[in-house]
mmCIF file of C-alpha atoms in Angstrom:
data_model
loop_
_atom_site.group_PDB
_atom_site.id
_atom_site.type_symbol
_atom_site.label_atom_id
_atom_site.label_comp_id
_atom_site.label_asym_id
_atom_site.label_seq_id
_atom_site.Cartn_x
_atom_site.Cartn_y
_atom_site.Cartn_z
ATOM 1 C CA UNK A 13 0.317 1.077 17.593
ATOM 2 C CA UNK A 14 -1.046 4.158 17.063
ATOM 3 C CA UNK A 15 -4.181 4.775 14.374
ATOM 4 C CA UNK A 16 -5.171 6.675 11.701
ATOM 5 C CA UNK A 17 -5.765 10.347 12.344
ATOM 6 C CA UNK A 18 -8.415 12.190 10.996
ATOM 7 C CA UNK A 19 -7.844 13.545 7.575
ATOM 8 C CA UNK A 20 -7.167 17.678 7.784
ATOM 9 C CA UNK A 21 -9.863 20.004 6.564
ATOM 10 C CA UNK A 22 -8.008 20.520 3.600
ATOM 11 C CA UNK A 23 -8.507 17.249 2.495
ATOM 12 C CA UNK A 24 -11.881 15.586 3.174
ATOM 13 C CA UNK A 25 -11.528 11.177 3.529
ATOM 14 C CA UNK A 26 -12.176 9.809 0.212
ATOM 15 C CA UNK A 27 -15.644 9.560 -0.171
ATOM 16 C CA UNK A 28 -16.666 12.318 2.200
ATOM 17 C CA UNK A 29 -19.030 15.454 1.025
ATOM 18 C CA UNK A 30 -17.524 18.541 3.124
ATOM 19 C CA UNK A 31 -19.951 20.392 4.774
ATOM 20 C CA UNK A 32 -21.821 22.881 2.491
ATOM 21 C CA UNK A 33 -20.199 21.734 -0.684
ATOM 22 C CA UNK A 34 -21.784 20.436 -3.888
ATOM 23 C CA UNK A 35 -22.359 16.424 -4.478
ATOM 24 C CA UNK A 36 -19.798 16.305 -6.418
ATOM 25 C CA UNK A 37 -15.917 15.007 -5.616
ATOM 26 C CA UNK A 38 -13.775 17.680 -4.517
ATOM 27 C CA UNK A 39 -10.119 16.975 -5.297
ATOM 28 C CA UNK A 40 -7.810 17.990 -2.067
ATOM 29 C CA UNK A 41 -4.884 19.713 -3.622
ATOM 30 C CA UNK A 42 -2.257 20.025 -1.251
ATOM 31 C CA UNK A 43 -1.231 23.645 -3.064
ATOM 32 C CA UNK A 44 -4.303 24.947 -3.370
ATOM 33 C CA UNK A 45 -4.565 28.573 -1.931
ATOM 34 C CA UNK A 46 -6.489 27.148 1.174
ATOM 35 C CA UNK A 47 -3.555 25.089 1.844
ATOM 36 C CA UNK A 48 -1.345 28.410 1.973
ATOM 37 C CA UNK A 49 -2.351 29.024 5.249
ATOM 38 C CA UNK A 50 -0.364 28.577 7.904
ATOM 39 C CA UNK A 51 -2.932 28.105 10.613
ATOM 40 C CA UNK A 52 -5.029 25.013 7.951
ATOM 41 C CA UNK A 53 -4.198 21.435 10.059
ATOM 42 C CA UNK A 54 -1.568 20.009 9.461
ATOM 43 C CA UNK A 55 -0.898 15.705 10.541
ATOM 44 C CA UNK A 56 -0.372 15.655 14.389
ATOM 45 C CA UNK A 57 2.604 13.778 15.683
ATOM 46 C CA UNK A 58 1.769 10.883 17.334
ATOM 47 C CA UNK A 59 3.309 9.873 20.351
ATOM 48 C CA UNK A 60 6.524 7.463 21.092
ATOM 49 C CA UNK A 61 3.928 4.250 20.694
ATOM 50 C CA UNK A 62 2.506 5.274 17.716
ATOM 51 C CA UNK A 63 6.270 6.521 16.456
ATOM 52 C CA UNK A 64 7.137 2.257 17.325
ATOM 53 C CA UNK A 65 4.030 1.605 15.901
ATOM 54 C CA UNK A 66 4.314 2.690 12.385
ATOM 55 C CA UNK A 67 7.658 1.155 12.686
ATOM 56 C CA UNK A 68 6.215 -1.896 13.167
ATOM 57 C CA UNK A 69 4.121 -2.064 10.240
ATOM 58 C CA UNK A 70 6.594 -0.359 7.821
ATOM 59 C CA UNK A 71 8.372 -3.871 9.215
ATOM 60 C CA UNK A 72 5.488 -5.790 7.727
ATOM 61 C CA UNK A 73 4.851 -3.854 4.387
ATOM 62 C CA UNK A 74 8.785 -4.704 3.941
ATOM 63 C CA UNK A 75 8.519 -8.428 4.566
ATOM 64 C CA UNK A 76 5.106 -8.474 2.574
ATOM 65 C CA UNK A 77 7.203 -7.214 -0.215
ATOM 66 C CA UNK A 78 10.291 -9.364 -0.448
ATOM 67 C CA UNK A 79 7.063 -12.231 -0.549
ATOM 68 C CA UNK A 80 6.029 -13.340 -4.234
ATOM 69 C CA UNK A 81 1.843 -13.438 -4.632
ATOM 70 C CA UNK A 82 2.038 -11.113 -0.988
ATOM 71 C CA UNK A 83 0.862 -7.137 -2.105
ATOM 72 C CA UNK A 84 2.122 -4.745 0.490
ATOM 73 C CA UNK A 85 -0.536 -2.814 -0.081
ATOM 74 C CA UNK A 86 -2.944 -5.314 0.982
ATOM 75 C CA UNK A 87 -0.770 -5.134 4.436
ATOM 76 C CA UNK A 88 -1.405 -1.590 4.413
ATOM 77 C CA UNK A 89 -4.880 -1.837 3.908
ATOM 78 C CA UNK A 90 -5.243 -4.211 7.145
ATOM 79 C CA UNK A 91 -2.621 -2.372 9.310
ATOM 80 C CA UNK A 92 -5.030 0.919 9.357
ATOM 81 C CA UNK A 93 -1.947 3.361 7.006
ATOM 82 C CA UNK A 94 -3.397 2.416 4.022
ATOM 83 C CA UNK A 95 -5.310 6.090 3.419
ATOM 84 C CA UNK A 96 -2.974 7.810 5.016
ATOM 85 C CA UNK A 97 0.243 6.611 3.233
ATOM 86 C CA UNK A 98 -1.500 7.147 -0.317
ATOM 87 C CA UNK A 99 -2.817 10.512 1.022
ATOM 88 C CA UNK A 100 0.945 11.555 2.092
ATOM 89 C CA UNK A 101 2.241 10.206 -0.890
ATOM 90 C CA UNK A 102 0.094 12.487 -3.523
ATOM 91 C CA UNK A 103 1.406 15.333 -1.234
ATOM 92 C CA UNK A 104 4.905 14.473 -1.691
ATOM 93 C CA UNK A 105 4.090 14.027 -5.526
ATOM 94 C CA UNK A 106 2.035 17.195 -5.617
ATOM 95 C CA UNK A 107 5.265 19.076 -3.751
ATOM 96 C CA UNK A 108 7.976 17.887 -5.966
ATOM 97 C CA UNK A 109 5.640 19.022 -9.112
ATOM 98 C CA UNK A 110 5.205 22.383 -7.529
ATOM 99 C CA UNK A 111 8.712 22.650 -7.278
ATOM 100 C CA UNK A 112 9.334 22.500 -10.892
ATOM 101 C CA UNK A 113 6.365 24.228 -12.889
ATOM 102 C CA UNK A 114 3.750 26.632 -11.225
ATOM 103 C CA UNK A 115 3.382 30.237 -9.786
ATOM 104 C CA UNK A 116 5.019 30.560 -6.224
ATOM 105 C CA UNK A 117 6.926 27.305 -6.221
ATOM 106 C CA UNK A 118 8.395 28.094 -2.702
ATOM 107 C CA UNK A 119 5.348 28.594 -0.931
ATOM 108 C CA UNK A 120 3.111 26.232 -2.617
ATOM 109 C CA UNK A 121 6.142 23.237 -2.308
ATOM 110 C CA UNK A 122 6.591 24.170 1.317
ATOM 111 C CA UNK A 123 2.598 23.924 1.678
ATOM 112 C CA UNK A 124 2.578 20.837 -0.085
ATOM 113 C CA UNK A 125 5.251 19.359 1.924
ATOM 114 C CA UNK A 126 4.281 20.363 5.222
ATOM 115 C CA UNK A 127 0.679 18.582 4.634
ATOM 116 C CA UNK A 128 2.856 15.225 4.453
ATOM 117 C CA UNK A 129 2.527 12.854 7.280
ATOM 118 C CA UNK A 130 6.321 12.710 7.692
ATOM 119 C CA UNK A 131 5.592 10.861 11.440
ATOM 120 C CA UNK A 132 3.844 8.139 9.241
ATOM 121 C CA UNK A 133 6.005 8.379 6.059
ATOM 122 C CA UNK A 134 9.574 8.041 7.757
ATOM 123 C CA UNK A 135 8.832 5.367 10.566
ATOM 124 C CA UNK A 136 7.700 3.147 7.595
ATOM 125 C CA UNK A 137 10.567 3.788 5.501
ATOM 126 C CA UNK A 138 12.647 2.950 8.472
ATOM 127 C CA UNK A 139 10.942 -0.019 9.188
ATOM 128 C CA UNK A 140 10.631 -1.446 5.932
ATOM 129 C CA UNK A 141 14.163 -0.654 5.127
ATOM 130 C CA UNK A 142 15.230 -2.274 8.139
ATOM 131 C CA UNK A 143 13.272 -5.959 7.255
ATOM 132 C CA UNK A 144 14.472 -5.576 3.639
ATOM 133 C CA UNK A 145 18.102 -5.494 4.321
ATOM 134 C CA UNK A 146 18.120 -7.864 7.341
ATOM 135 C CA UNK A 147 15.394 -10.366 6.014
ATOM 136 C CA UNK A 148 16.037 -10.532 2.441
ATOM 137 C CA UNK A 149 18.402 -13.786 2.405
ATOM 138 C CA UNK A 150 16.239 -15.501 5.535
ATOM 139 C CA UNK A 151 12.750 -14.733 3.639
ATOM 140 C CA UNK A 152 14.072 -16.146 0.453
ATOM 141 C CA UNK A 153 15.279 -19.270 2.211
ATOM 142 C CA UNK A 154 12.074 -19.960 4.425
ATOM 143 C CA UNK A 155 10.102 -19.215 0.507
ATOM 144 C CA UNK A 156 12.636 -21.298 -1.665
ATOM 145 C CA UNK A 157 13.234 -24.396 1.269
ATOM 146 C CA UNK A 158 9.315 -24.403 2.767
ATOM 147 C CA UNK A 159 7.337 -23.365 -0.174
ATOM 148 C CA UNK A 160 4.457 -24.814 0.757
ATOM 149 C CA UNK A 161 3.925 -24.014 3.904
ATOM 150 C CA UNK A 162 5.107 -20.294 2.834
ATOM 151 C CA UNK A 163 2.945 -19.804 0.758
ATOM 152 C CA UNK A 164 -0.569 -21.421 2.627
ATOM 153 C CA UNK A 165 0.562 -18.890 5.229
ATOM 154 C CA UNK A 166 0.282 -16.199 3.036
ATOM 155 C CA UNK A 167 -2.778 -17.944 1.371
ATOM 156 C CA UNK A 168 -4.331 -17.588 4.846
ATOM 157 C CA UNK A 169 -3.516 -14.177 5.116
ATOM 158 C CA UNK A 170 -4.115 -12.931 1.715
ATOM 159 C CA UNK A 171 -7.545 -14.579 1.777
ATOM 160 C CA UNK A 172 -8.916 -13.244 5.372
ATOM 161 C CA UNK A 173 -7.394 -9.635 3.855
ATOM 162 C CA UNK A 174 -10.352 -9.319 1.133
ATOM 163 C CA UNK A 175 -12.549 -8.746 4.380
ATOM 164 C CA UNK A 176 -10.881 -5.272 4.602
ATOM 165 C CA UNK A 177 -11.655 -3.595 1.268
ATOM 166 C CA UNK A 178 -15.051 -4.751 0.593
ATOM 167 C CA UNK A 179 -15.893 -3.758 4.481
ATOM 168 C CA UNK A 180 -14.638 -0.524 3.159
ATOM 169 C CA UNK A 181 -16.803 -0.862 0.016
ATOM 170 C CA UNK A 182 -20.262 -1.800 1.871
ATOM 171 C CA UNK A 183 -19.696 1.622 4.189
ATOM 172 C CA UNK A 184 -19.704 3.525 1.092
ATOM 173 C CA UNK A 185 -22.975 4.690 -0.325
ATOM 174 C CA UNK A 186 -23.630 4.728 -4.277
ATOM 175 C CA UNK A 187 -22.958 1.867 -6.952
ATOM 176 C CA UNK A 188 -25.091 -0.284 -9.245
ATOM 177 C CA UNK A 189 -24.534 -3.972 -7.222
ATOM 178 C CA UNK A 190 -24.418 -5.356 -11.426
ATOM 179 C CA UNK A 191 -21.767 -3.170 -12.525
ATOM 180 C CA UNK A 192 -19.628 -3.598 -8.889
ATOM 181 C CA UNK A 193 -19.606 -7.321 -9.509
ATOM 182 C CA UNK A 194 -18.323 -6.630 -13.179
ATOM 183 C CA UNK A 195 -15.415 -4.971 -11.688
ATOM 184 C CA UNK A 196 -14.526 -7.555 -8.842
ATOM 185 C CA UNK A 197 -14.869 -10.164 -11.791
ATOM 186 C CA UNK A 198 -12.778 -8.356 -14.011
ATOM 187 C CA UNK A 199 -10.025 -7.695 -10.965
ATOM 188 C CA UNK A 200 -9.812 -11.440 -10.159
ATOM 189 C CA UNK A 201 -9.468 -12.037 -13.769
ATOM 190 C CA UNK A 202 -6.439 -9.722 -14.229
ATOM 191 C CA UNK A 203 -4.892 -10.873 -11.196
ATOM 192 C CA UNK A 204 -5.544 -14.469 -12.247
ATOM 193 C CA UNK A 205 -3.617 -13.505 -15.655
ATOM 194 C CA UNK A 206 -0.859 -11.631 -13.690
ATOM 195 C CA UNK A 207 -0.362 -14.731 -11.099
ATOM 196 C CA UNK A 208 -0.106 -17.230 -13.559
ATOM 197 C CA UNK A 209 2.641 -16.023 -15.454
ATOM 198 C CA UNK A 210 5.484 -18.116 -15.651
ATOM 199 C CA UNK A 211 8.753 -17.254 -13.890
ATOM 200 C CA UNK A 212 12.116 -17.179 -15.120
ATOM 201 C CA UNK A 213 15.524 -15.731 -13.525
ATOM 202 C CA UNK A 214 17.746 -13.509 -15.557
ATOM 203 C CA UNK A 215 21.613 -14.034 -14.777
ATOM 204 C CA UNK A 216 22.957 -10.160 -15.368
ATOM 205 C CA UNK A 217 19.947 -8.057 -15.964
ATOM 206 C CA UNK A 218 21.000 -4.345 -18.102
ATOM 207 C CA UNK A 219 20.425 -1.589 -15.992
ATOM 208 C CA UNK A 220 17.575 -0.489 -18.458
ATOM 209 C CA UNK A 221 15.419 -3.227 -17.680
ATOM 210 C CA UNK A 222 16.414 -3.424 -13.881
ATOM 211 C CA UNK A 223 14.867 0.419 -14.118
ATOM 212 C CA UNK A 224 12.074 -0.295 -16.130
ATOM 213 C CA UNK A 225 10.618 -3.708 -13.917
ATOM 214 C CA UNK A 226 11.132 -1.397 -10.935
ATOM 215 C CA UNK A 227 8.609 1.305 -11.892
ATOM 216 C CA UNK A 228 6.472 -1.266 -13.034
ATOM 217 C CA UNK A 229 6.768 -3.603 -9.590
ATOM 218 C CA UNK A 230 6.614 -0.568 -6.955
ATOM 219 C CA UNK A 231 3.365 0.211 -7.918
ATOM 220 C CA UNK A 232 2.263 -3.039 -5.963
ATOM 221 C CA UNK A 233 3.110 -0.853 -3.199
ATOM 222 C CA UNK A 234 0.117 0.900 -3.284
ATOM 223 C CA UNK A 235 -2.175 -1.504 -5.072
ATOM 224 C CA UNK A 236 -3.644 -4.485 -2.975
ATOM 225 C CA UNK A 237 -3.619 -8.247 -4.600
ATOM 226 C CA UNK A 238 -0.569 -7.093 -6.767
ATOM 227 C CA UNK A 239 2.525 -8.461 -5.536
ATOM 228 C CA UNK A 240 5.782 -6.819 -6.649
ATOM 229 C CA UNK A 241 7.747 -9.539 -5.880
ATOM 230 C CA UNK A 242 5.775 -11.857 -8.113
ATOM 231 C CA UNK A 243 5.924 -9.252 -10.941
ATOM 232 C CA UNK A 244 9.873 -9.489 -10.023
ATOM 233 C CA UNK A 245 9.300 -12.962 -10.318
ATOM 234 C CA UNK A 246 7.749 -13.117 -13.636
ATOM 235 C CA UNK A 247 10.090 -10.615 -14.975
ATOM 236 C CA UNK A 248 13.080 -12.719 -14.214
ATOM 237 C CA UNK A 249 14.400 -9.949 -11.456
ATOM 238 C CA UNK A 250 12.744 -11.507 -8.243
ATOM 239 C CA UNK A 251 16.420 -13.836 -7.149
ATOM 240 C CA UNK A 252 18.795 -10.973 -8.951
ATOM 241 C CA UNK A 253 17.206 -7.955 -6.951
ATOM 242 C CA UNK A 254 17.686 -10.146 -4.045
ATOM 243 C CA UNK A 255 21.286 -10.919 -4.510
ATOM 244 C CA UNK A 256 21.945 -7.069 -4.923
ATOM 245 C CA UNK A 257 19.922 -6.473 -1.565
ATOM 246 C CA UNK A 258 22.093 -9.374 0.154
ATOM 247 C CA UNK A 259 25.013 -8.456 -1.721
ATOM 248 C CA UNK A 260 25.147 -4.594 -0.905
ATOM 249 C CA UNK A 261 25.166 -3.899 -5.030
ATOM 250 C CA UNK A 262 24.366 -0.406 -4.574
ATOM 251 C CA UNK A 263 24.659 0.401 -8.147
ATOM 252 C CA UNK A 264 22.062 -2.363 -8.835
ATOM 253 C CA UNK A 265 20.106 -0.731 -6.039
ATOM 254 C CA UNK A 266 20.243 2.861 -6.979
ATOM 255 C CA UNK A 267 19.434 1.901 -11.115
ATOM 256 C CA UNK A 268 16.408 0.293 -8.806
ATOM 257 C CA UNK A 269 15.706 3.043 -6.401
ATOM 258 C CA UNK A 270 15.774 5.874 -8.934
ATOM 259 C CA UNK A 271 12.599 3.419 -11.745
ATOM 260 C CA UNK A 272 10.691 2.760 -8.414
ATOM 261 C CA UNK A 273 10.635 6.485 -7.457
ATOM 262 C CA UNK A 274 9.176 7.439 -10.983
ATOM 263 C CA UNK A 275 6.736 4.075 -11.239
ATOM 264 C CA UNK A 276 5.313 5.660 -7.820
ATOM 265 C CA UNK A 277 5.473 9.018 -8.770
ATOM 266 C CA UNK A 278 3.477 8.028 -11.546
ATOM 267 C CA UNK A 279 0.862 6.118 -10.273
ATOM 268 C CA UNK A 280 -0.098 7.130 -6.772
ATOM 269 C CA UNK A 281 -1.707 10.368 -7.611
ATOM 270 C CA UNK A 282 -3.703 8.002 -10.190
ATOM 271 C CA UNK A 283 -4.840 6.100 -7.162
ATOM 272 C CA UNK A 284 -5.100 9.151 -5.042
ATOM 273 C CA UNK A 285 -7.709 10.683 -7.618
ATOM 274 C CA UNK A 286 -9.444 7.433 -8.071
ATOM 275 C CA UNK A 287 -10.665 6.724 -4.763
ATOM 276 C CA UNK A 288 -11.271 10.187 -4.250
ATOM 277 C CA UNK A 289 -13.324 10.110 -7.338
ATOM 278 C CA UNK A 290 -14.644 6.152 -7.720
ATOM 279 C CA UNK A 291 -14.463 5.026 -3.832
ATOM 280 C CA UNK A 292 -16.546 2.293 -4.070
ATOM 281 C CA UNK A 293 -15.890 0.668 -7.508
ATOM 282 C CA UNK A 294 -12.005 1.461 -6.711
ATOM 283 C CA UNK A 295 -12.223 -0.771 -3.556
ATOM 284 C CA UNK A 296 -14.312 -3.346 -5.174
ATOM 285 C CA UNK A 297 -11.975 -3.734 -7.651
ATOM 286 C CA UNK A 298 -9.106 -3.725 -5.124
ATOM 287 C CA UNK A 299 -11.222 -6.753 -3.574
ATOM 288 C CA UNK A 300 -11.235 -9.076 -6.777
ATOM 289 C CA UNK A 301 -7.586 -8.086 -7.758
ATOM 290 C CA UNK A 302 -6.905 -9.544 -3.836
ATOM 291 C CA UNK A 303 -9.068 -12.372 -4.793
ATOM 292 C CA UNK A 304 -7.122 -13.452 -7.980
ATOM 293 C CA UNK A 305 -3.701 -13.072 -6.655
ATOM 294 C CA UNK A 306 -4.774 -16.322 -4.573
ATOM 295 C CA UNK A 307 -4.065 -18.487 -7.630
ATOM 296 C CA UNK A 308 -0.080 -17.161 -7.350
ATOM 297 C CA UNK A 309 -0.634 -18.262 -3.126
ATOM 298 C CA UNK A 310 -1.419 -21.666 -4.133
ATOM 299 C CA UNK A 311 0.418 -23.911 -1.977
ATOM 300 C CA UNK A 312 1.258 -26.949 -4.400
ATOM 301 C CA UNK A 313 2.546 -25.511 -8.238
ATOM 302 C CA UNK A 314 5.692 -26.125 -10.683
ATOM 303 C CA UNK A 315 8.227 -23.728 -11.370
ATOM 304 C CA UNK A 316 6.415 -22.700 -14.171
ATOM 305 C CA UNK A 317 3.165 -21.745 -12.228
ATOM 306 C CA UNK A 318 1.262 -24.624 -13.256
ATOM 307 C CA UNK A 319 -1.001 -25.592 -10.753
ATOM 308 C CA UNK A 320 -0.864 -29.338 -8.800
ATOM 309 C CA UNK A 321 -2.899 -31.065 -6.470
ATOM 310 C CA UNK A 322 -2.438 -30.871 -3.083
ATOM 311 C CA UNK A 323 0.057 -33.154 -1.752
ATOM 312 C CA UNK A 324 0.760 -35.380 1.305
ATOM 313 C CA UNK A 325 1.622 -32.673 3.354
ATOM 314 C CA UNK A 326 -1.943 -31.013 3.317
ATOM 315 C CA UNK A 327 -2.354 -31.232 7.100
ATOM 316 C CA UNK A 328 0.809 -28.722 7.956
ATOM 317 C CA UNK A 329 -0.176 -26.412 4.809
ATOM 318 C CA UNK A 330 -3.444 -26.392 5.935
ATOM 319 C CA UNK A 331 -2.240 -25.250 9.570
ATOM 320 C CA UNK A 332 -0.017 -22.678 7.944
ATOM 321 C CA UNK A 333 -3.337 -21.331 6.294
ATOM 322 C CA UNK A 334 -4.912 -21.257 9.347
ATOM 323 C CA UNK A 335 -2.477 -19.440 11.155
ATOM 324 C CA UNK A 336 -2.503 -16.500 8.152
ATOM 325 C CA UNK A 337 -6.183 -16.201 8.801
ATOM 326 C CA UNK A 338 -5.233 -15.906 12.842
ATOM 327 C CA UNK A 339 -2.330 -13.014 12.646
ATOM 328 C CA UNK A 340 -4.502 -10.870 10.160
ATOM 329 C CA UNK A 341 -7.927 -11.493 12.335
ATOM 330 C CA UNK A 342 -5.371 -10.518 15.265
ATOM 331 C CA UNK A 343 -4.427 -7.320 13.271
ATOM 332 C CA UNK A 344 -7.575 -6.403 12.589
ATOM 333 C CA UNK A 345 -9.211 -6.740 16.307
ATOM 334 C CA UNK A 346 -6.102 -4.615 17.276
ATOM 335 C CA UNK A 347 -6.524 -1.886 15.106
ATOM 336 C CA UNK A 348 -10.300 -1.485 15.722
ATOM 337 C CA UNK A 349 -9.726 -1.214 19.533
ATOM 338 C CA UNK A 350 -6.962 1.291 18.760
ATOM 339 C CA UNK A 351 -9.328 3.290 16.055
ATOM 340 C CA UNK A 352 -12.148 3.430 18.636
ATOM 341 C CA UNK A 353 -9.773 4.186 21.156
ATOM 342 C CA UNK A 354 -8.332 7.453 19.055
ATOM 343 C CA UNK A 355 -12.239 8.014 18.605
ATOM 344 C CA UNK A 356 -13.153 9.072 21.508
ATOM 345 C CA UNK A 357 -9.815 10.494 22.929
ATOM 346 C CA UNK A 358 -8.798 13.206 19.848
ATOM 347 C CA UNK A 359 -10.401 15.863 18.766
ATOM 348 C CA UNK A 360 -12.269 16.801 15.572
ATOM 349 C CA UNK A 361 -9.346 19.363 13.233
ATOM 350 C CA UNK A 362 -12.299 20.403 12.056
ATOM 351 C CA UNK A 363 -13.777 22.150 14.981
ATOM 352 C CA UNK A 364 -9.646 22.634 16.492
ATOM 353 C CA UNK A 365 -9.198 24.916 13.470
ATOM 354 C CA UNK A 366 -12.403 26.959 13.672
ATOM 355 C CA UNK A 367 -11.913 27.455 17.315
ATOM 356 C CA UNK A 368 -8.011 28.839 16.725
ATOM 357 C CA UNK A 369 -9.883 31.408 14.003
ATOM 358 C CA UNK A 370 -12.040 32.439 16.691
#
């Protein structure tokens, strides 16, 4: 798999204080005049691994997402993307806008656009596309005829994924410790709320609604500890979005296709700006919503959410768990080697783009 590449100049990581600039956050703006530029760094293509790579975890957002009480964000978060697919998403966002309103809409769209990390962007659509369409019915049987052991594995996972976030967090200066804990209370408590919602299924859902849960659910996309499925789920939509997705409805699926793109539209710059603004209290609050959205992973529950205790099959769940906690420790130890592999193999853009001006 390939790793994270270092953000352009253009766009400092979230958090980051370019050098000689004031304290305070500096927005990136991917059609700013800076960005006009031909010679400002652009995302570097990776090579056929990392191409397989991103591939591969598109693969896992997908299955993360067909998965009620599983965010695919969270699976973002732990495969290394996450920065980088919200970063290339406000781009895109940014480049559409500048497309319709603004001075210079060619340029400035163009600019926009070619600041996208299309060899990140398009692998993962392929990938996730890919498990949607060809895991759909087999995810919703292992979930409907194991669910259980389904969901301790996700349990397992879900839980040793808060790690990632508030790791994140504690390498971020700034923060009253008080007023972080407030938000990671308040997080768990909404995704308590959200997770305990109980769960219908709606026979022949209007178009109008099937757009409307859509925007609403594809923000879990980009949010970890919110699951879109389980929003699906609560909105009656989960088993009928399904069907169309087994079923090749692609009116259903374009009514869907076309809410999702505005609910993302929507919201990802609001994320963008967010953790470039509020890093730390962003994360943290990432971390609690994570945290809550156990209560939806809990292995023994009715139909209607309620929770039960655990039954005589505690031993196998319990495994399952286990196993979650395994694959994402796995994950983890493989991206790290990869990260501090790409470390100390590419080069700074930073110091590539003032030696080109030279």
């Amino acid at each position: 798999m390939s790793v994270e590449s270092p953000r352009p100049a253009s766009t400092p990581e979230p958090g980051e204080t370019p050098p000689g600039a004031a304290a305070e956050s500096v927005h990136h703006d991917p059609v700013a005049d800076s960005d006009l530029d031909p010679r400002s760094p652009v995302p570097a293509p990776p090579g056929p691994l990392g191409v397989l790579g991103n591939g591969l975890r598109g693969a896992l957002i997908g299955m993360a997402e067909l998965v009620p009480g599983v965010s695919g964000g969270t699976v973002a978060l732990v495969t290394g993307v996450y920065p980088r697919l919200l970063d290339s998403g406000a781009h895109v966002v940014d480049g559409m806008r500048s497309a319709a309103l603004g001075p210079e809409r060619r340029a400035r769209t163009a600019a926009a656009f070619r600041h996208v990390d299309w060899w990140l962007l398009l692998p993962l659509a392929v990938g996730m596309l890919a498990m949607v369409f060809t895991m759909a019915g087999v995810m919703k049987g292992f979930v409907e005829g194991s669910p259980e052991i389904a969901r301790g594995l996700f349990l397992g996972m879900v839980a040793a994924s808060i790690a990632v976030p508030l790791g994140m967090a504690r390498a971020t200066p700034g923060g009253r410790n008080w007023v972080l804990g407030l938000i990671f209370a308040g997080g768990a408590a909404l995704a308590l709320v959200l997770s305990g919602l109980p769960s219908g299924s709606i026979s022949d859902p209007s178009y109008l609604l099937v757009f409307v849960a859509a925007a609403v659910a594809i923000c879990a996309l980009v949010l970890p500890g919110v699951s879109g499925s389980y929003l699906l789920l609560a909105m009656g939509l989960y088993a009928p979005t399904l069907g169309a997705v087994d079923d090749r409805n692609f009116a259903y699926l374009g009514v869907f296709a076309l809410g999702a793109l505005l609910g993302i539209s929507l919201f990802v710059k609001v994320l963008d700006r967010l953790l470039e603004d509020f890093r730390k209290p962003t994360l943290i609050a990432m971390a609690g919503l994570m945290l809550g959205s156990l209560r939806a992973l809990w292995p023994w529950q009715t139909e209607e959410a309620d929770v039960l205790a655990p039954g005589s099959d505690w031993p196998m769940v319990l495994a399952a768990a286990a196993v979650g906690v395994v694959v994402v420790v796995i994950v983890l130890a493989v991206e790290r080697v990869f990260a501090d592999k790409a470390a100390t193999t590419d080069p700074d853009p930073r110091v590539t783009a003032l030696e080109d001006r030279e």
